[in-house]
């Protein structure tokens, strides 16, 4: 049907005459074929890709014309300047930028003559706090006056150069004048001092040129210098802001600059360190040390690894629940009275009805799987932490401690108490927080840890092969002091080890100044001081015997050399151990040496006299140490004598609070030997010991698993110290009273439920 004709009829319009199209001629056909083109359909994907490329090109062009200032992440004050970098003052900053000196001080005689007259003690590169070297004296003057004081360039020169502002330079000149007057003798002036010999001049001149050449690498490189070798190290500036950790001018790398003879610059727009040197080896070594420094920063910034594990319950265990008992400290006769640092916390204890046969079978299957899981977690925690400790420049110590487990953050039970499965689930929660209480109290009628260890003749041997029995082991002595300097609120700890050189004569063979840290929720600030920061702590609890042990590796910074002040060295020199009069006894009926110290400018918050008895665990490299501690808290104002009794008979003591307790620990001498060289490492260096698990837990002579051998030894010691066995069915009520049977309160002081 012709629709167009029909429409035209409806509208009374004449329809157009339709005819067949005329065929094109040959000429016209050839023309059409020559002009015709195929239809090009648009490619949607290509068009979108071209649009994206255009947008990206426009963004790159805009970015090239402006500087993008990315906001720096917030700096945690806890991690700022973690290396205790000597940040540049105004004068040292001018010297580092190669500015001209702002002042001079002229000596009365040549530098070589003064160098020779001060003696060999002050000529050494480090000197001592009482007899510092000349370089150290100039550094101290610069630090006090905010300037940089540099020695002469040659031995025959007399001019000391000073960089600083208008107020600092005159102060530095006055300090130099006082220092020069202090070393003048009444009978001779500087001009009358004998001149140094030609040989001394040559030796000193060579040394000064070498020092000046090395020191120039601490400065910015001159524009005219050209270096043969250049190295780069990309730095994660968003995670670790280099200014916060290394200093504004990256002063922490000064030791690398001097030792490797290279310049280290930071290119902020590319977030990388640039190393310039004349030797290829220096560049390679510097880049490696920068990488090691980053590894140390990561180690210091890492959170400690904490695990809470449980021992397998014996088949005769007649309880199916775990009760969190509130720590009772109101009653001095309570076994919990020895836990002042965990007031308000709870400790786990088995309770409830005896499990049925079906429940016991299910629990045995669950425990078998749990043992394998706990072993893997234990191994992974130690093996993942040990390699990172090789980068830490400071004191590292690994110890196994024994005591009682207490929780300060715990999960609220669904019912009255936790089931065994619920308690295991709580231990895996990230919110769970507990601490091992390492103190053992002396209860009347109960044996002390020392007497228990002396009876373990089938497990322990004397460390000294010449000692015939465990009872004949001679004690060793040490002392610790919690000190707060007047100019610094950060607490310090002094550890002193004594050695009996002759009968009744004790010498201080080791003195260590450490930076200690506080716990997260301190109750007693004196008792709550930690030795250092935890790297890893694996806690293993024996619920049946209510005893626990912990393998902990701690790190802390050591203060030595130039970081020690004169009051610190003076206080350490006054600490001594005096032997009591032969046959004399204190009021408690015990004799022994006395710890004597005299306070000075330092505020002594607490002192602890320790008596150690060391035994070797048979067939292993582990040492079991039983320590009796006598702790005194308070700030003394005169000489103090610490004895084994509450007070001595000589009347020299003050009324200071005293606490006596026991501590038991286990360690390997190989651990101490491996960690002993860590404090002496320079920045960018790592320890030479192996961080593998087999090296840390060596196998015994039978070639067994060293790790499991260690765990079995720790379990044996834990069982030796346990004061409670598995509670029997139908046992009498707990004699500690109702206060120990209360359910844990969520609002208890310093305790927290989740």
PDB file of C-alpha atoms in Angstrom, residues 207-335:
ATOM      1  CA  UNK A 207      96.643  15.785  63.280  1.00  0.00           C
ATOM      2  CA  UNK A 208      94.984  19.216  63.049  1.00  0.00           C
ATOM      3  CA  UNK A 209      94.998  19.141  59.243  1.00  0.00           C
ATOM      4  CA  UNK A 210      93.399  15.700  59.265  1.00  0.00           C
ATOM      5  CA  UNK A 211      90.730  16.847  61.732  1.00  0.00           C
ATOM      6  CA  UNK A 212      90.034  19.994  59.692  1.00  0.00           C
ATOM      7  CA  UNK A 213      89.705  17.916  56.514  1.00  0.00           C
ATOM      8  CA  UNK A 214      87.206  15.579  58.148  1.00  0.00           C
ATOM      9  CA  UNK A 215      85.256  18.387  59.821  1.00  0.00           C
ATOM     10  CA  UNK A 216      84.690  20.148  56.502  1.00  0.00           C
ATOM     11  CA  UNK A 217      82.324  17.360  55.460  1.00  0.00           C
ATOM     12  CA  UNK A 218      79.949  18.518  58.199  1.00  0.00           C
ATOM     13  CA  UNK A 219      79.626  21.798  56.330  1.00  0.00           C
ATOM     14  CA  UNK A 220      77.666  22.393  53.174  1.00  0.00           C
ATOM     15  CA  UNK A 221      79.820  21.651  50.115  1.00  0.00           C
ATOM     16  CA  UNK A 222      81.388  24.659  48.417  1.00  0.00           C
ATOM     17  CA  UNK A 223      79.987  25.619  45.020  1.00  0.00           C
ATOM     18  CA  UNK A 224      83.377  25.143  43.400  1.00  0.00           C
ATOM     19  CA  UNK A 225      83.712  21.531  44.596  1.00  0.00           C
ATOM     20  CA  UNK A 226      83.202  18.760  42.075  1.00  0.00           C
ATOM     21  CA  UNK A 227      82.711  15.196  43.256  1.00  0.00           C
ATOM     22  CA  UNK A 228      83.496  12.052  41.368  1.00  0.00           C
ATOM     23  CA  UNK A 229      80.795   9.886  42.924  1.00  0.00           C
ATOM     24  CA  UNK A 230      77.185  10.582  43.887  1.00  0.00           C
ATOM     25  CA  UNK A 231      74.755   8.268  45.685  1.00  0.00           C
ATOM     26  CA  UNK A 232      71.041   8.500  46.504  1.00  0.00           C
ATOM     27  CA  UNK A 233      68.774   7.012  49.145  1.00  0.00           C
ATOM     28  CA  UNK A 234      64.990   7.441  49.013  1.00  0.00           C
ATOM     29  CA  UNK A 235      63.619   8.406  52.441  1.00  0.00           C
ATOM     30  CA  UNK A 236      59.985   7.790  53.529  1.00  0.00           C
ATOM     31  CA  UNK A 237      59.421  11.371  54.628  1.00  0.00           C
ATOM     32  CA  UNK A 238      55.663  10.982  55.122  1.00  0.00           C
ATOM     33  CA  UNK A 239      56.137   8.195  57.678  1.00  0.00           C
ATOM     34  CA  UNK A 240      59.323   9.506  59.311  1.00  0.00           C
ATOM     35  CA  UNK A 241      59.940  13.237  58.979  1.00  0.00           C
ATOM     36  CA  UNK A 242      63.749  13.492  58.723  1.00  0.00           C
ATOM     37  CA  UNK A 243      63.915  16.823  60.565  1.00  0.00           C
ATOM     38  CA  UNK A 244      62.212  15.342  63.630  1.00  0.00           C
ATOM     39  CA  UNK A 245      64.512  12.349  63.930  1.00  0.00           C
ATOM     40  CA  UNK A 246      67.834  13.583  62.544  1.00  0.00           C
ATOM     41  CA  UNK A 247      67.836  17.295  63.428  1.00  0.00           C
ATOM     42  CA  UNK A 248      67.102  20.416  61.329  1.00  0.00           C
ATOM     43  CA  UNK A 249      70.462  20.146  59.534  1.00  0.00           C
ATOM     44  CA  UNK A 250      70.484  16.319  59.836  1.00  0.00           C
ATOM     45  CA  UNK A 251      73.157  16.587  62.505  1.00  0.00           C
ATOM     46  CA  UNK A 252      72.705  12.906  63.378  1.00  0.00           C
ATOM     47  CA  UNK A 253      74.643  12.067  60.203  1.00  0.00           C
ATOM     48  CA  UNK A 254      77.697  14.092  61.259  1.00  0.00           C
ATOM     49  CA  UNK A 255      79.449  10.955  62.457  1.00  0.00           C
ATOM     50  CA  UNK A 256      78.860   9.308  59.075  1.00  0.00           C
ATOM     51  CA  UNK A 257      80.084  12.438  57.291  1.00  0.00           C
ATOM     52  CA  UNK A 258      83.316  12.473  59.298  1.00  0.00           C
ATOM     53  CA  UNK A 259      84.063   8.757  59.210  1.00  0.00           C
ATOM     54  CA  UNK A 260      83.139   8.169  55.553  1.00  0.00           C
ATOM     55  CA  UNK A 261      84.438  11.562  54.320  1.00  0.00           C
ATOM     56  CA  UNK A 262      81.348  12.524  52.393  1.00  0.00           C
ATOM     57  CA  UNK A 263      78.679  15.233  52.244  1.00  0.00           C
ATOM     58  CA  UNK A 264      75.084  14.192  52.964  1.00  0.00           C
ATOM     59  CA  UNK A 265      72.370  16.516  51.691  1.00  0.00           C
ATOM     60  CA  UNK A 266      68.592  16.170  51.720  1.00  0.00           C
ATOM     61  CA  UNK A 267      66.590  16.963  48.576  1.00  0.00           C
ATOM     62  CA  UNK A 268      63.163  17.766  49.976  1.00  0.00           C
ATOM     63  CA  UNK A 269      61.194  17.926  46.706  1.00  0.00           C
ATOM     64  CA  UNK A 270      62.326  14.391  45.793  1.00  0.00           C
ATOM     65  CA  UNK A 271      62.429  13.082  49.386  1.00  0.00           C
ATOM     66  CA  UNK A 272      65.895  11.575  49.126  1.00  0.00           C
ATOM     67  CA  UNK A 273      69.358  11.926  50.630  1.00  0.00           C
ATOM     68  CA  UNK A 274      72.208  12.774  48.278  1.00  0.00           C
ATOM     69  CA  UNK A 275      75.725  11.561  49.117  1.00  0.00           C
ATOM     70  CA  UNK A 276      78.750  13.301  47.577  1.00  0.00           C
ATOM     71  CA  UNK A 277      82.314  12.030  47.892  1.00  0.00           C
ATOM     72  CA  UNK A 278      85.612  11.650  46.093  1.00  0.00           C
ATOM     73  CA  UNK A 279      85.659   7.865  46.626  1.00  0.00           C
ATOM     74  CA  UNK A 280      83.194   5.226  45.483  1.00  0.00           C
ATOM     75  CA  UNK A 281      83.644   3.169  48.655  1.00  0.00           C
ATOM     76  CA  UNK A 282      82.686   6.147  50.832  1.00  0.00           C
ATOM     77  CA  UNK A 283      79.445   6.651  48.914  1.00  0.00           C
ATOM     78  CA  UNK A 284      78.485   2.977  49.167  1.00  0.00           C
ATOM     79  CA  UNK A 285      79.248   2.807  52.885  1.00  0.00           C
ATOM     80  CA  UNK A 286      77.352   6.032  53.593  1.00  0.00           C
ATOM     81  CA  UNK A 287      74.237   4.850  51.736  1.00  0.00           C
ATOM     82  CA  UNK A 288      74.274   1.563  53.658  1.00  0.00           C
ATOM     83  CA  UNK A 289      74.606   3.416  56.966  1.00  0.00           C
ATOM     84  CA  UNK A 290      71.712   5.727  56.077  1.00  0.00           C
ATOM     85  CA  UNK A 291      69.579   2.655  55.399  1.00  0.00           C
ATOM     86  CA  UNK A 292      70.646   1.137  58.740  1.00  0.00           C
ATOM     87  CA  UNK A 293      69.722   4.393  60.481  1.00  0.00           C
ATOM     88  CA  UNK A 294      66.242   4.154  58.994  1.00  0.00           C
ATOM     89  CA  UNK A 295      65.987   0.586  60.282  1.00  0.00           C
ATOM     90  CA  UNK A 296      66.890   1.803  63.767  1.00  0.00           C
ATOM     91  CA  UNK A 297      64.215   4.504  63.605  1.00  0.00           C
ATOM     92  CA  UNK A 298      61.652   1.866  62.642  1.00  0.00           C
ATOM     93  CA  UNK A 299      62.831  -0.310  65.552  1.00  0.00           C
ATOM     94  CA  UNK A 300      62.526   2.545  68.018  1.00  0.00           C
ATOM     95  CA  UNK A 301      59.079   3.499  66.719  1.00  0.00           C
ATOM     96  CA  UNK A 302      57.685  -0.034  66.769  1.00  0.00           C
ATOM     97  CA  UNK A 303      55.127  -1.073  69.334  1.00  0.00           C
ATOM     98  CA  UNK A 304      56.088  -3.915  71.654  1.00  0.00           C
ATOM     99  CA  UNK A 305      54.882  -7.419  70.882  1.00  0.00           C
ATOM    100  CA  UNK A 306      52.875  -8.815  73.807  1.00  0.00           C
ATOM    101  CA  UNK A 307      51.542 -12.353  74.065  1.00  0.00           C
ATOM    102  CA  UNK A 308      49.534 -13.993  76.848  1.00  0.00           C
ATOM    103  CA  UNK A 309      49.630 -17.792  76.781  1.00  0.00           C
ATOM    104  CA  UNK A 310      48.586 -20.542  79.192  1.00  0.00           C
ATOM    105  CA  UNK A 311      50.084 -23.868  80.140  1.00  0.00           C
ATOM    106  CA  UNK A 312      48.152 -27.104  79.594  1.00  0.00           C
ATOM    107  CA  UNK A 313      45.839 -27.871  82.513  1.00  0.00           C
ATOM    108  CA  UNK A 314      46.492 -31.224  84.220  1.00  0.00           C
ATOM    109  CA  UNK A 315      43.901 -33.995  83.972  1.00  0.00           C
ATOM    110  CA  UNK A 316      43.212 -33.789  87.703  1.00  0.00           C
ATOM    111  CA  UNK A 317      42.125 -30.127  87.458  1.00  0.00           C
ATOM    112  CA  UNK A 318      38.675 -29.997  89.065  1.00  0.00           C
ATOM    113  CA  UNK A 319      37.556 -26.590  87.842  1.00  0.00           C
ATOM    114  CA  UNK A 320      35.966 -25.501  84.599  1.00  0.00           C
ATOM    115  CA  UNK A 321      35.962 -21.701  85.024  1.00  0.00           C
ATOM    116  CA  UNK A 322      38.433 -18.873  85.521  1.00  0.00           C
ATOM    117  CA  UNK A 323      37.703 -16.172  88.073  1.00  0.00           C
ATOM    118  CA  UNK A 324      39.365 -12.753  87.910  1.00  0.00           C
ATOM    119  CA  UNK A 325      40.106 -12.000  91.557  1.00  0.00           C
ATOM    120  CA  UNK A 326      40.501  -8.388  92.592  1.00  0.00           C
ATOM    121  CA  UNK A 327      43.975  -7.708  93.933  1.00  0.00           C
ATOM    122  CA  UNK A 328      43.686  -7.089  97.674  1.00  0.00           C
ATOM    123  CA  UNK A 329      46.187  -4.633  99.129  1.00  0.00           C
ATOM    124  CA  UNK A 330      44.323  -3.263 102.104  1.00  0.00           C
ATOM    125  CA  UNK A 331      45.403  -6.159 104.300  1.00  0.00           C
ATOM    126  CA  UNK A 332      49.158  -6.251 104.840  1.00  0.00           C
ATOM    127  CA  UNK A 333      48.961  -9.979 105.518  1.00  0.00           C
ATOM    128  CA  UNK A 334      47.378 -10.600 102.124  1.00  0.00           C
ATOM    129  CA  UNK A 335      49.535 -12.327  99.489  1.00  0.00           C
TER     130      UNK A 335
END
